Tab-separated table of C-alpha atoms and ligand atoms in Angstrom:
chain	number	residue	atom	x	y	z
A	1	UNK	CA	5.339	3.164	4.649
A	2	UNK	CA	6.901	-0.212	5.929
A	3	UNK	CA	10.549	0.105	5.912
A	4	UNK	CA	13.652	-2.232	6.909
A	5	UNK	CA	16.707	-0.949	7.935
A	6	UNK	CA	19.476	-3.392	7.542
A	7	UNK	CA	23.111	-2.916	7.650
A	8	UNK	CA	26.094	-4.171	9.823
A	9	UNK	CA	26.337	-3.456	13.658
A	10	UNK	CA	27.429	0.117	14.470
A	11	UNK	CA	26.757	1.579	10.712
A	12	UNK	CA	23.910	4.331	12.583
A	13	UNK	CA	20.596	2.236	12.322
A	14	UNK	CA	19.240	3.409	15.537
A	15	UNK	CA	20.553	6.531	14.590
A	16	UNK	CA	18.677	6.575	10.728
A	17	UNK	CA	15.297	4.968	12.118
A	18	UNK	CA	14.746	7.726	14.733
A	19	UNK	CA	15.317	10.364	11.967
A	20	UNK	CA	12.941	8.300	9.590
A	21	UNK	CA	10.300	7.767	12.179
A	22	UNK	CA	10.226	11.437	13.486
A	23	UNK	CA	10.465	13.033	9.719
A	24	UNK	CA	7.300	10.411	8.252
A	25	UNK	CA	5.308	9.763	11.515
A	26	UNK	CA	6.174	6.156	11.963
A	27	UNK	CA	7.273	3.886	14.619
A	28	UNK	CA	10.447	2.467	14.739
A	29	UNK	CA	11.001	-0.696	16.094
A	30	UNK	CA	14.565	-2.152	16.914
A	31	UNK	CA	14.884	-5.762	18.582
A	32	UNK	CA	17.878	-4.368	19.867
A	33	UNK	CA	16.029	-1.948	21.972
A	34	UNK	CA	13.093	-4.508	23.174
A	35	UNK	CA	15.768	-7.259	23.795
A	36	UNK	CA	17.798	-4.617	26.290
A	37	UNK	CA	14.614	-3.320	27.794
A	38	UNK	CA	14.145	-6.816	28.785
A	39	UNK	CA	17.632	-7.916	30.302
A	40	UNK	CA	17.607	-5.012	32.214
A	41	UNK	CA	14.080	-5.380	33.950
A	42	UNK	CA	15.861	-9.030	34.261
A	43	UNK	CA	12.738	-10.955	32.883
A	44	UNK	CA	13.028	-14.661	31.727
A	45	UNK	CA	13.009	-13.575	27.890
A	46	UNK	CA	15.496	-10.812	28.742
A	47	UNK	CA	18.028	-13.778	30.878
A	48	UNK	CA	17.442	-15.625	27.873
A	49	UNK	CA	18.409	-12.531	25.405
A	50	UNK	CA	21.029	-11.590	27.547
A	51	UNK	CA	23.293	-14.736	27.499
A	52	UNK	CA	23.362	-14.394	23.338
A	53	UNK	CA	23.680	-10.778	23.251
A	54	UNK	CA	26.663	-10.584	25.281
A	55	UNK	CA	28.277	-13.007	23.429
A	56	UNK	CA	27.572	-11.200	20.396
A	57	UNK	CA	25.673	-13.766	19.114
A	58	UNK	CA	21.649	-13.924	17.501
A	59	UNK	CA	19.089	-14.476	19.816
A	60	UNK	CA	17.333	-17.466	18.281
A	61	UNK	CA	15.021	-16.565	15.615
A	62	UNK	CA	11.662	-18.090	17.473
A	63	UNK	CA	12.112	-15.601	20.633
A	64	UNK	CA	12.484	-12.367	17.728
A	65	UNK	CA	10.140	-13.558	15.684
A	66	UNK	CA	7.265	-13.509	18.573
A	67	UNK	CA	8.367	-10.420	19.671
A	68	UNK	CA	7.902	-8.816	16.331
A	69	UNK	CA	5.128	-10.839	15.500
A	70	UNK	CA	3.399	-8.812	18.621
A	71	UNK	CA	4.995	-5.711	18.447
A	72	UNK	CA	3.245	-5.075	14.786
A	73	UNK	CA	-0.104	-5.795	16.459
A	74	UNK	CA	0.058	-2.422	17.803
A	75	UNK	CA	-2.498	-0.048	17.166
A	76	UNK	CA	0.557	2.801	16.761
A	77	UNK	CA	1.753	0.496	13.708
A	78	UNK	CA	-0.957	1.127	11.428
A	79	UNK	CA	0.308	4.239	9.702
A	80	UNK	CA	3.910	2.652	9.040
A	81	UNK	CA	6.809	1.748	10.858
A	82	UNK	CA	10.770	1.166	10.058
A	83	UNK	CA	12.014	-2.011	11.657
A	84	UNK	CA	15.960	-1.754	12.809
A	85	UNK	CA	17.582	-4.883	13.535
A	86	UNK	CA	14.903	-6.982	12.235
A	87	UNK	CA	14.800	-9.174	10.226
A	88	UNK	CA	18.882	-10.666	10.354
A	89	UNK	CA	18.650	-14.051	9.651
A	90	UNK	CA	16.421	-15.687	6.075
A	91	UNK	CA	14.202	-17.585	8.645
A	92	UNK	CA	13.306	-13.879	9.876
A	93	UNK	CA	12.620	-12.829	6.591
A	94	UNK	CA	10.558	-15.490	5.300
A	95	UNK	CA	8.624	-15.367	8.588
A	96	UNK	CA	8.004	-11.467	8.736
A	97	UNK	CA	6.872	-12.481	4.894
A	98	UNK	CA	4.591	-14.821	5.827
A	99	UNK	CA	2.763	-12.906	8.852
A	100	UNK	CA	2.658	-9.650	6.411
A	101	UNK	CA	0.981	-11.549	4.007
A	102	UNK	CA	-1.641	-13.137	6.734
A	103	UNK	CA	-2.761	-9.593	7.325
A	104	UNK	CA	-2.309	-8.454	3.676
A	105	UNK	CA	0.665	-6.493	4.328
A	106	UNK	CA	3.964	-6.279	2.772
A	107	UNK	CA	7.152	-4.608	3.544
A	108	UNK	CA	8.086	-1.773	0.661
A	109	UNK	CA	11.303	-0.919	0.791
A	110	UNK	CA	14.419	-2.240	2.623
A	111	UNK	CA	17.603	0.251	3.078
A	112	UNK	CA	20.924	-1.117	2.809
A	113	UNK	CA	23.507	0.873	5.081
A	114	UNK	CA	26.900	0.133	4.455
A	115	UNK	CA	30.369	1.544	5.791
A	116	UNK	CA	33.872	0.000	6.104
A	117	UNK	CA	34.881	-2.270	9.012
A	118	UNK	CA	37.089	0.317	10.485
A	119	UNK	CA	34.076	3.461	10.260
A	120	UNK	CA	32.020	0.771	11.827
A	121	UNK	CA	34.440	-0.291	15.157
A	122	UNK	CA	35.386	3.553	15.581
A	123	UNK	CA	31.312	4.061	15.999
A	124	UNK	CA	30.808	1.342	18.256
A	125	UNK	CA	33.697	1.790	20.374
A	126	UNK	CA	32.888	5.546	20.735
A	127	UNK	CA	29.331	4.726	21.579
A	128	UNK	CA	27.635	6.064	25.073
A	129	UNK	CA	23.971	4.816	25.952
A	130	UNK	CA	22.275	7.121	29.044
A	131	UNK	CA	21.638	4.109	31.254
A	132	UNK	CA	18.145	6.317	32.088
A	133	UNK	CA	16.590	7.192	28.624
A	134	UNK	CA	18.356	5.139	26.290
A	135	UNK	CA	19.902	8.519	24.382
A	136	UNK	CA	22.351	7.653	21.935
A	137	UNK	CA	26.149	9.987	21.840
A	138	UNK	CA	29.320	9.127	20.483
A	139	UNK	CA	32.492	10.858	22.280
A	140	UNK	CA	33.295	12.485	18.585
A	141	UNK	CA	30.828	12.070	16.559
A	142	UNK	CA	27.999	13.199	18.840
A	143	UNK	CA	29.386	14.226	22.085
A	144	UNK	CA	26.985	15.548	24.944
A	145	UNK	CA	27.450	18.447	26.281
A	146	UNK	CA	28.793	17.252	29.770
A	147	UNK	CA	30.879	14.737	29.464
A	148	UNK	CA	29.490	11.096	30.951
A	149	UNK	CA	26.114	13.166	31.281
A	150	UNK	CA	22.976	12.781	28.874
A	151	UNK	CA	21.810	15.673	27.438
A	152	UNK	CA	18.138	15.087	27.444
A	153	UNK	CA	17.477	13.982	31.331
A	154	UNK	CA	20.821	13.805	33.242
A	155	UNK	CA	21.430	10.518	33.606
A	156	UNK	CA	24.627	8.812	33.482
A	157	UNK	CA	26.366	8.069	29.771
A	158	UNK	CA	28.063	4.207	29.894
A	159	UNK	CA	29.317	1.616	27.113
A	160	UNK	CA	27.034	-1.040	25.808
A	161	UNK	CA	28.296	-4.361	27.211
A	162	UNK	CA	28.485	-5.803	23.458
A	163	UNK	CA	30.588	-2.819	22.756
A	164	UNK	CA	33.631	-4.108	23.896
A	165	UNK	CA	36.444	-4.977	20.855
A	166	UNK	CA	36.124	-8.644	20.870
A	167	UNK	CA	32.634	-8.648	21.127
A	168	UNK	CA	32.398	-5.966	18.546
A	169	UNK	CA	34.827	-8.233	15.847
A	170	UNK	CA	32.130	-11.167	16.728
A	171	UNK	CA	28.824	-9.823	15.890
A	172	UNK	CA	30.886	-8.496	12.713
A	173	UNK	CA	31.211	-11.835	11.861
A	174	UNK	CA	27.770	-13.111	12.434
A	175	UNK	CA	26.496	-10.320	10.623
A	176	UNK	CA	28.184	-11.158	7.502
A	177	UNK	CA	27.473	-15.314	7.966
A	178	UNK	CA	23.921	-14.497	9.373
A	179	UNK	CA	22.438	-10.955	8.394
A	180	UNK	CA	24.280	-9.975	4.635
A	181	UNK	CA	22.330	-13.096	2.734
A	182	UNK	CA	19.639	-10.612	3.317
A	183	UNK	CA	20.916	-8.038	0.918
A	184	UNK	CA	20.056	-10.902	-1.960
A	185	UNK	CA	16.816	-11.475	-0.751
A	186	UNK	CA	15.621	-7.931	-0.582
A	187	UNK	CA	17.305	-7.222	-4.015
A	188	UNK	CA	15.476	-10.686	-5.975
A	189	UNK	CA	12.276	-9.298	-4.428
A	190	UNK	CA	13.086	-5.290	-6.589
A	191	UNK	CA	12.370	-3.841	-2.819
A	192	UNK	CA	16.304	-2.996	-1.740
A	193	UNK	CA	18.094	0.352	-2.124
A	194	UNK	CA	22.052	0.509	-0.979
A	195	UNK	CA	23.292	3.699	0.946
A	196	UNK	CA	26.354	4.604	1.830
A	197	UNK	CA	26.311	5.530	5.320
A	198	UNK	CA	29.931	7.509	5.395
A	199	UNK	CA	29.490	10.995	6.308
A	200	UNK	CA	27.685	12.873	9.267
A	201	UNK	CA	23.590	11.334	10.170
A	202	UNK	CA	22.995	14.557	8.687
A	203	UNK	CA	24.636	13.743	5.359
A	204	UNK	CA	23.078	10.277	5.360
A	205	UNK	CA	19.734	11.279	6.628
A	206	UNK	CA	19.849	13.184	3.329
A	207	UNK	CA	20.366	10.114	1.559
A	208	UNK	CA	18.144	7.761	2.577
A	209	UNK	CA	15.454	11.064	1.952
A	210	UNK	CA	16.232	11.250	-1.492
A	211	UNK	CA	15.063	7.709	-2.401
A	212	UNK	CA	12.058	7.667	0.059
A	213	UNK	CA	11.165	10.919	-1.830
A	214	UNK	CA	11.583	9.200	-5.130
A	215	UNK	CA	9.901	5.792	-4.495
A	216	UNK	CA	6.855	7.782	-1.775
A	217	UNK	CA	6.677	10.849	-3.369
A	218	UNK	CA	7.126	13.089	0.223
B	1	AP5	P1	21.167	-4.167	18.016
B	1	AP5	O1	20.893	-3.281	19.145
B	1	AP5	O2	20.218	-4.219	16.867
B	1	AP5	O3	22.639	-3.881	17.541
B	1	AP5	P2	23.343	-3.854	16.120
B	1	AP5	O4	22.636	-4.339	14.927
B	1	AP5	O5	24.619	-4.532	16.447
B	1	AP5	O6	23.414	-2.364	15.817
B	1	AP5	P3	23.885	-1.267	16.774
B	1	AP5	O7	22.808	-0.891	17.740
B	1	AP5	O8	25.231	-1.651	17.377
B	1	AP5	O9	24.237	-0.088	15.779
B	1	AP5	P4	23.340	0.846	14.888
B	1	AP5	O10	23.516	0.430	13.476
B	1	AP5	O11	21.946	0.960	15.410
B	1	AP5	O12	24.146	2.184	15.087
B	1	AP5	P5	23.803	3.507	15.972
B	1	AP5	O13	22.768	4.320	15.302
B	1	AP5	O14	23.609	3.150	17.404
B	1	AP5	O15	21.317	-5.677	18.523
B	1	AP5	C1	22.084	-5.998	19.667
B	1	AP5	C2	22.024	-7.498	19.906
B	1	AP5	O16	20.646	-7.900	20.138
B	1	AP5	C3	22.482	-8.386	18.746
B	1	AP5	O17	23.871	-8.570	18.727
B	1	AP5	C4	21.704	-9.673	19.038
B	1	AP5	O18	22.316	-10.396	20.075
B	1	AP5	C5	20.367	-9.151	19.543
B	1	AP5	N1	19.387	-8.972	18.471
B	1	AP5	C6	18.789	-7.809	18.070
B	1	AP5	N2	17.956	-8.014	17.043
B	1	AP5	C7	18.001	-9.342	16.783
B	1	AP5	C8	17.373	-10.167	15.817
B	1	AP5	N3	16.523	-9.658	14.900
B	1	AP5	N4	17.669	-11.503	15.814
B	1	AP5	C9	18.515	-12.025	16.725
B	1	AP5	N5	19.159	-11.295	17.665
B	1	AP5	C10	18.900	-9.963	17.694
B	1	AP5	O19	25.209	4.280	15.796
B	1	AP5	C11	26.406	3.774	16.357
B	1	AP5	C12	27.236	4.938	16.935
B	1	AP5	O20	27.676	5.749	15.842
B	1	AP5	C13	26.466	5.875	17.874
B	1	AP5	O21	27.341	6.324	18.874
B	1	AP5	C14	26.035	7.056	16.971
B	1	AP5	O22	25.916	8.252	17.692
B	1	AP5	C15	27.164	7.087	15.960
B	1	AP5	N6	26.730	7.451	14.610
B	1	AP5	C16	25.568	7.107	13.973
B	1	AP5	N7	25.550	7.597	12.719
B	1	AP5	C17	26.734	8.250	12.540
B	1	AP5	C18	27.332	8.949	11.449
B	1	AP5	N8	26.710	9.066	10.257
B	1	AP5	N9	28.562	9.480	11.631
B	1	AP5	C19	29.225	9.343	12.804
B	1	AP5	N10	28.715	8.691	13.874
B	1	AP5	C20	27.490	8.145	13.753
């Protein structure tokens, strides 16, 4: 099962693609994710990354594109994966396309998430990251059980630098010049499916399980 996850910052990608992957047995992959790994390890892709991402802006498509093109080299690939944040711009589509094809692969589905602006600012602005394990809480919608403390291995809970309101009103923006074109593309190709993504993960978990159930069969 190759899946795409696409949808507007803040609508619970992460959130859907760690359900997905844990519930079929598949990797998911978020450029998010990589890209952060590598600003904070301070690398020369990651300085690169970093001065876009901040901004709120797209890292430029040749730097995600090698990444990905890499990433789905893995060996832990092979059995399926769900890529979050990837592709976001038509040049990513048409080049994931094109390197699928090279190894006579194809993507099979891609899942639409979709909430309203103000769902989607609450979500980011309530977001906490564990600066240690990357865990994922939201101060209503998900709150751990210490406050400021993760959960899973103590660390300490902070904001996401691009979570900040401006920033957050930007990469709105660039999502709907940059990413939304993709909803088109998908559909002309008979491989999208829309969800709503209002509601708990629970509640939308359900969702997206009803139409991989109905197009997979499991
Ligand atoms: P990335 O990390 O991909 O960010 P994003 O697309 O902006 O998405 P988010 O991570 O903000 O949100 P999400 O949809 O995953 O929501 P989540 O599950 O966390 O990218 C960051 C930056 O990297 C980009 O701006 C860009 O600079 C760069 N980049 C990455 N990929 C790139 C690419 N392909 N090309 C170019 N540049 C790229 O949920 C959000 C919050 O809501 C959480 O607190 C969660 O707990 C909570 N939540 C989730 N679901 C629910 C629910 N159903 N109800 C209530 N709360 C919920």
């Amino acid at each position: 099962m190759q899946l795409i996850l696409l949808g507007p910052p803040g609508v619970g990608k992460g959130t859907q693609a760690k359900m997905i992957a844990g519930h079929y047995g598949i990797v998911q992959i978020s450029t998010g994710d990589i890209l952060r790994q590598e600003v904070m390890t301070s690398t020369d892709l990651g300085n690169l990354a970093g001065s876009y991402m901040e901004r709120g802006l797209l890292v430029p498509d040749e730097v995600v594109i090698e990444i990905i093109k890499e990433r789905l080299q893995d060996p832990d690939c092979r059995p399926g994966y769900v890529l979050d944040g990837f592709p976001r711009t038509l040049a990513q589509a048409e080049a994931l396309d094109r390197v699928l094809e090279a190894g006579r692969s194809r993507i099979d589905l891609a899942l639409s998430l979709d909430l309203s602006e103000a769902e989607l600012v609450e979500r980011m602005a309530g977001r906490r990251i564990c600066e240690k394990c990357g865990e994922v809480f939201h101060i209503r919608f998900h709150p751990p059980r210490t406050e400021g403390t993760c959960d899973r291995c103590g660390g300490s809970l902070t904001q996401r630098e691009d979570d900040c309101e401006e920033t957050i009103r930007r990469r709105l923006r660039v999502y709907e010049a940059e990413t939304a074109p993709l909803i088109d593309y998908y559909r002309r190709l008979g491989k999208l499916e829309g969800i709503s993504a209002s509601g708990d993960a629970q509640e939308v978990g359900e969702r997206i399980h009803r139409v991989l159930k109905a197009r997979f069969g499991s």
